[in-house]
C-alpha positions in Angstrom: -26.7 -6.4 -5.9 -24.8 -3.4 -4.6 -27.8 -2.0 -2.8 -29.1 -2.6 0.7 -26.6 -5.3 1.6 -23.6 -3.0 1.0 -25.2 -0.1 2.8 -25.6 -2.3 5.8 -22.0 -3.5 5.5 -20.8 0.0 5.2 -22.9 1.2 8.2 -21.5 -1.7 10.3 -17.9 -0.8 9.4 -18.4 2.9 10.0 -19.8 2.1 13.5 -16.7 0.1 14.3 -14.5 2.9 12.9 -16.3 5.5 15.0 -15.9 3.3 18.1 -12.1 3.1 17.4 -11.8 6.8 16.8 -13.8 7.6 20.0 -11.6 5.3 22.1 -8.5 6.9 20.6 -9.7 10.4 21.2 -10.5 9.6 24.8 -7.1 8.1 25.3 -5.3 11.1 23.8 -7.7 13.9 24.7 -5.4 15.6 27.1 -2.4 15.6 24.7 -4.5 16.7 21.8 -5.9 19.7 23.7 -2.4 20.9 24.5 -0.7 20.5 21.2 -1.1 20.9 17.5 1.5 18.4 16.2 2.9 19.3 12.8 3.6 16.2 10.7 5.2 16.0 7.3 4.2 12.9 5.3 6.2 11.8 2.2 4.4 9.5 -0.2 5.8 7.6 -3.2 3.8 8.8 -6.2 4.1 5.6 -8.2 1.0 3.5 -8.3 -2.0 3.7 -5.9 -0.8 1.6 -3.0 1.3 4.2 -1.2 -1.2 6.9 -1.6 -4.1 4.8 -0.5 -2.3 3.5 2.6 -1.1 7.0 3.7 -4.5 8.5 3.0 -5.9 6.2 5.7 -3.2 7.2 8.1 -3.6 10.9 7.3 -7.3 10.9 7.8 -6.9 9.4 11.3 -4.1 11.8 12.2 -6.3 14.7 11.1 -9.2 13.4 13.2 -6.9 13.6 16.2 -6.3 17.3 15.5 -2.9 17.3 13.9 -1.6 19.5 11.1 -0.4 17.7 8.0 1.8 18.6 5.0 2.7 16.2 2.2 5.6 15.7 -0.2 5.0 13.5 -3.3 5.5 13.4 -7.0 3.9 12.2 -10.2 0.1 11.5 -10.1 0.4 11.6 -6.3 0.4 15.5 -6.3 -3.1 16.0 -7.7 -4.5 13.0 -5.9 -3.4 14.2 -2.5 -4.5 17.8 -3.3 -8.0 16.5 -4.1 -8.2 14.3 -1.0 -6.7 16.8 1.5 -7.6 20.3 0.2 -6.8 22.0 3.5 -3.3 20.5 3.7 -0.1 21.7 2.0 0.9 19.3 -0.8 4.2 20.0 -2.5 5.8 18.3 -5.5 9.4 16.9 -5.2 11.8 15.3 -7.6 12.8 11.7 -7.1 15.1 10.2 -9.7 14.9 6.6 -10.7 17.7 4.9 -8.8 18.9 1.8 -10.6 19.9 -1.1 -8.5 20.6 -4.8 -9.1 21.8 -7.9 -7.3 25.2 -6.1 -6.9 23.5 -3.1 -5.2 23.4 0.5 -6.4 24.2 1.1 -10.1 25.4 4.7 -10.1 26.3 5.1 -13.8 23.0 3.6 -14.9 21.1 5.9 -12.6 23.0 8.9 -14.1 22.3 7.7 -17.7 18.6 7.4 -17.0 18.3 10.8 -15.4 20.8 12.8 -17.3 20.7 16.6 -17.3 16.9 16.5 -16.7 17.6 15.7 -13.1 19.4 19.0 -12.3 16.3 21.3 -12.1 14.5 18.8 -9.9 17.5 18.3 -7.6 17.9 22.1 -7.2 14.2 22.4 -6.4 14.5 19.8 -3.7 17.5 21.6 -2.2 15.6 24.8 -2.1 12.6 23.1 -0.4 14.8 21.6 2.2 16.5 25.0 2.8 13.0 26.5 3.2 12.0 24.0 5.8 15.2 24.6 7.7 14.4 28.3 8.0 10.8 27.9 9.0 9.1 26.5 12.1 10.2 22.8 12.3 7.9 19.8 12.0 7.3 17.7 15.1 7.5 14.4 13.1 8.3 13.2 9.6 6.8 10.1 8.1 7.9 8.6 4.8 6.3 5.9 2.7 9.2 5.2 0.3 9.7 8.9 -0.5 13.3 10.0 0.2 13.1 13.8 0.2 11.1 13.7 3.5 13.9 11.8 5.1 16.4 14.5 4.0 14.1 17.2 5.5 14.1 15.2 8.8 17.9 14.9 8.8 18.3 18.6 8.0 15.9 19.8 10.7 16.7 17.1 13.3 13.1 15.9 13.3 12.1 12.4 14.3 11.6 10.2 11.2 9.3 7.1 10.9 9.6 5.0 7.8 6.1 3.5 7.4 5.8 1.4 4.3 5.7 -2.2 3.2 9.1 -2.5 1.5 11.1 -2.1 4.7 10.5 -5.8 5.6 13.1 -6.4 2.8 15.5 -4.2 4.7 14.8 -5.8 8.1 14.5 -9.5 7.3 16.8 -11.8 5.2 14.1 -13.2 2.9 15.3 -15.8 0.4 15.9 -15.2 -3.3 13.3 -16.1 -5.8 14.9 -17.3 -9.0 17.3 -14.5 -10.2 15.5 -11.9 -8.0 16.5 -11.1 -4.4 16.0 -8.5 -1.8 19.4 -7.0 -2.4 18.1 -4.5 -5.0 15.4 -3.1 -2.7 17.7 -3.2 0.3 20.3 -1.1 -1.5 17.6 1.5 -2.5 16.1 1.6 1.0 19.6 1.9 2.6 20.4 4.8 0.3 17.1 6.6 0.9 16.7 6.0 4.6 20.1 5.4 6.2 18.8 6.5 9.6 15.3 6.4 11.1 13.9 6.9 14.6 11.5 4.0 14.0 11.1 1.7 11.0 7.6 0.1 10.6 6.8 -2.4 7.9 3.2 -3.2 7.2 2.6 -6.8 6.3 -0.4 -9.1 5.7 1.9 -12.1 6.6 4.4 -13.0 9.3 7.9 -12.9 7.8 9.5 -16.3 8.5 13.0 -15.2 7.9 16.0 -14.2 10.1 16.1 -10.5 11.0 18.8 -8.4 9.5 20.4 -6.9 12.7 21.8 -3.9 10.8 18.3 -2.5 10.5 15.6 -3.0 13.2 12.2 -3.1 11.5 9.0 -3.8 13.3 6.1 -5.6 11.6 2.5 -4.4 11.9 -0.8 -5.5 10.3 -1.7 -3.5 7.2 -4.1 -0.5 7.2 -6.9 -0.5 4.8 -9.6 2.1 4.0 -12.8 1.9 5.9 -14.8 1.1 2.7 -13.1 -2.3 2.6 -15.0 -4.7 4.8 -15.8 -8.3 5.4 -19.6 -8.9 5.2 -19.3 -12.4 6.9 -21.4 -14.0 4.2 -20.6 -17.7 3.6 -21.7 -17.4 -0.1 -21.1 -14.6 -2.6 -22.0 -14.1 -6.2 -19.9 -15.9 -8.8 -18.1 -12.7 -9.7 -14.4 -12.0 -10.0 -12.8 -8.5 -9.9 -9.8 -8.2 -12.2 -7.2 -5.4 -11.6 -4.5 -4.9 -14.2 -1.6 -2.7 -13.1 1.3 -1.8 -15.3 5.1 -1.7 -14.9 6.7 1.1 -16.8 4.7 2.0 -19.9 3.3 -1.4 -20.7 0.8 -3.6 -18.9 1.9 -7.0 -17.9 -0.6 -9.0 -19.9 -2.0 -9.1 -23.5 -5.6 -8.1 -22.8 -7.2 -10.2 -25.6 -5.4 -13.3 -24.3 -6.7 -12.6 -20.8 -10.3 -12.0 -22.0 -10.1 -15.2 -24.0 -9.3 -17.2 -20.9 -12.1 -15.5 -19.0 -14.5 -16.4 -21.8 -14.1 -20.1 -21.0 -16.1 -19.6 -17.8 -19.4 -18.2 -19.1 -21.3 -18.7 -15.9 -18.9 -16.4 -13.9 -18.9 -12.6 -14.2 -15.7 -10.6 -14.5 -15.2 -6.9 -13.9 -11.9 -5.6 -15.3 -10.2 -2.4 -14.0 -7.2 -1.6 -16.2 -4.7 1.0 -15.0 -4.0 2.0 -18.6 -7.7 2.3 -19.5 -7.5 -0.3 -22.2 -10.5 -2.0 -23.7 -11.0 -4.9 -26.2 -13.9 -7.0 -27.5 -15.3 -9.1 -24.8 -18.1 -11.7 -24.2 -21.2 -10.8 -22.2 -19.8 -12.1 -18.9 -16.8 -9.6 -19.0 -17.2 -5.9 -18.4 -14.7 -3.0 -18.2 -14.9 -0.2 -15.6 -13.0 3.0 -14.9 -10.9 2.9 -11.8 -12.8 4.9 -9.2 -12.0 5.3 -5.5 -15.6 4.9 -4.4 -16.9 2.3 -6.9 -13.9 -0.1 -6.6 -14.6 -1.2 -3.0 -18.3 -1.8 -3.9 -17.2 -4.2 -6.7 -14.8 -5.9 -4.3 -17.6 -6.4 -1.8 -19.7 -8.0 -4.6 -17.0 -10.4 -5.5 -16.0 -13.9 -4.3 -12.5 -13.6 -5.8 -9.9 -11.3 -7.3 -7.3 -11.7 -10.1 -4.6 -9.0 -10.0 -0.9 -8.1 -10.1 0.8 -9.0 -6.8 0.6 -5.5 -5.3 0.8 -5.4 -1.5 -2.1 -3.0 -1.0 -4.8 -4.9 -2.9 -3.7 -8.2 -1.4 -4.1 -6.6 2.0 -7.6 -5.4 1.1 -8.5 -8.9 0.0 -7.3 -10.3 3.3 -9.4 -7.7 5.2 -12.5 -8.5 3.1 -11.7 -12.2 3.0 -11.7 -12.4 -0.8 -9.3 -15.0 -2.2 -6.9 -13.7 -4.9 -4.9 -15.0 -7.8 -1.7 -13.0 -8.2 0.4 -12.4 -11.3 3.7 -10.9 -10.3 5.4 -8.1 -12.1 9.1 -8.2 -12.7 10.2 -7.1 -9.2 11.3 -9.1 -6.2 8.6 -7.6 -4.0 5.8 -8.7 -6.3 7.2 -12.2 -6.6 7.5 -12.4 -2.8 3.9 -11.3 -2.4 2.8 -13.8 -5.0 4.7 -16.6 -3.3 3.2 -15.8 0.1 -0.3 -15.9 -1.4 0.5 -19.5 -2.4 2.2 -20.6 0.8 -0.5 -19.0 3.1 -3.2 -20.8 0.9 -5.2 -17.6 0.6 -5.4 -17.9 -3.2 -3.2 -18.9 -6.1 0.1 -17.2 -6.8 1.5 -17.5 -10.3 5.3 -17.6 -10.8 5.5 -15.7 -14.1 4.3 -12.4 -15.5 1.6 -13.7 -17.9 -2.1 -14.2 -18.3 -3.5 -17.3 -16.5 -4.6 -20.2 -18.6 -8.2 -21.6 -18.6 -7.0 -24.5 -16.5 -5.4 -22.3 -13.9 -8.6 -20.2 -13.7 -10.7 -23.3 -13.1 -8.3 -24.5 -10.4 -8.4 -21.1 -8.7 -12.2 -21.0 -8.7 -12.3 -24.5 -7.1 -10.0 -23.2 -4.3 -12.1 -20.2 -3.4 -13.9 -21.7 -0.4 -10.7 -23.2 1.1 -8.7 -20.0 0.5 -11.3 -18.0 2.3 -11.2 -20.4 5.3 -7.4 -19.9 5.4 -7.8 -16.2 5.5 -9.9 -16.6 8.6 -7.8 -19.3 10.4 -4.2 -19.2 9.3 -2.2 -17.7 12.2 0.5 -16.4 9.8 -2.0 -14.1 8.1 -1.9 -10.6 9.7 -5.4 -9.0 9.3 -6.1 -5.3 9.9 -8.6 -4.4 12.7 -9.8 -1.2 14.4 -7.6 -2.1 17.4 -4.4 -2.6 15.3 -5.1 0.6 13.5 -5.6 2.6 16.8 -2.4 1.1 18.2 -0.4 2.1 15.1 -1.6 5.7 15.2 -0.7 5.7 18.9 2.8 4.5 18.0 3.2 7.2 15.4 2.1 9.9 17.8 4.5 8.7 20.5 7.5 9.5 18.3 6.5 13.1 17.7 8.5 15.7 19.6 5.7 17.1 21.8 4.7 13.6 22.9 8.4 12.7 23.6 8.9 15.9 25.6 5.9 15.0 27.9 7.5 11.6 28.6 
């Protein structure tokens, strides 16, 4: 089922992508011939969303002839080294910054980090000093990674914050229960007090008043080229399940989830668990290892997704027109994403961190056709396209020093 159909889909998307890249290169051919723009990209190393998003951007910047270096931490170091073997990838230390409804919680941050933070802080200072003494970058880009911003400030380099969290800085979104944007706003304000340009990627229009203290521009999300919409009206009765985790524990008791899935024996489920867990399961439920190449193929073979409310996977579902049931983790951002899935009618958004019940699963399956229609027609859904991708890369280049100097 993943054979000829998906090869045709992939070939179609690749042709579109080549057309986009060709147009972009023609548009910028004169500039590219005259400059090798040096760009430093900082990527949050937590989870896969930041790395996946910035990998798309990095690949397009490399295709335009620019030189890239990366700062990241945690699993992001080895992942970026593997994906960009010809680029410099350096580890940085980023402490967990505790925040709450009242803003930054300094003492809690100190307690969490303790003496262990000192070597990492000294290493970051040494790295910043090293960049100050070397040939400067033409542009710094940060996806929720603060050391890159400090490099930009120290070297007087233009800084773009390019992430999805910044919409919580630039728009006064309403609280959800006891959660609010104040925690994320305090962290973003601490990490990135100044920026040449703030871009927030979003699969939805933010219907909230702007926060005039921070000017944030919304743009459609960027997704990897393997994610595509095959324009088929019917798809197999197959659901992709992605289980992320928050801290050291997953959000759901796996046997409970599998028990709910077992109540729909005529539907297939493929589970990807970020912790690699397994349990006894019926014949219609299979477990797979998370794999960068295999995952998009399974998504293309699915008519629906059940997942945590992570921005990146929801964006990929929007691009592929695959309705999603979201289960929010205990963060405001995830609850906001889950709520928008519900309000946009592109799936079902749960309000609690738990496994869906059999009744909720049945209701979600009944909504699949209508949800897919909403993904296509709802004007508040921001879908990625080759054109929006090219325009975003154009925006990024325009901020770099050599492009500014040419006016």
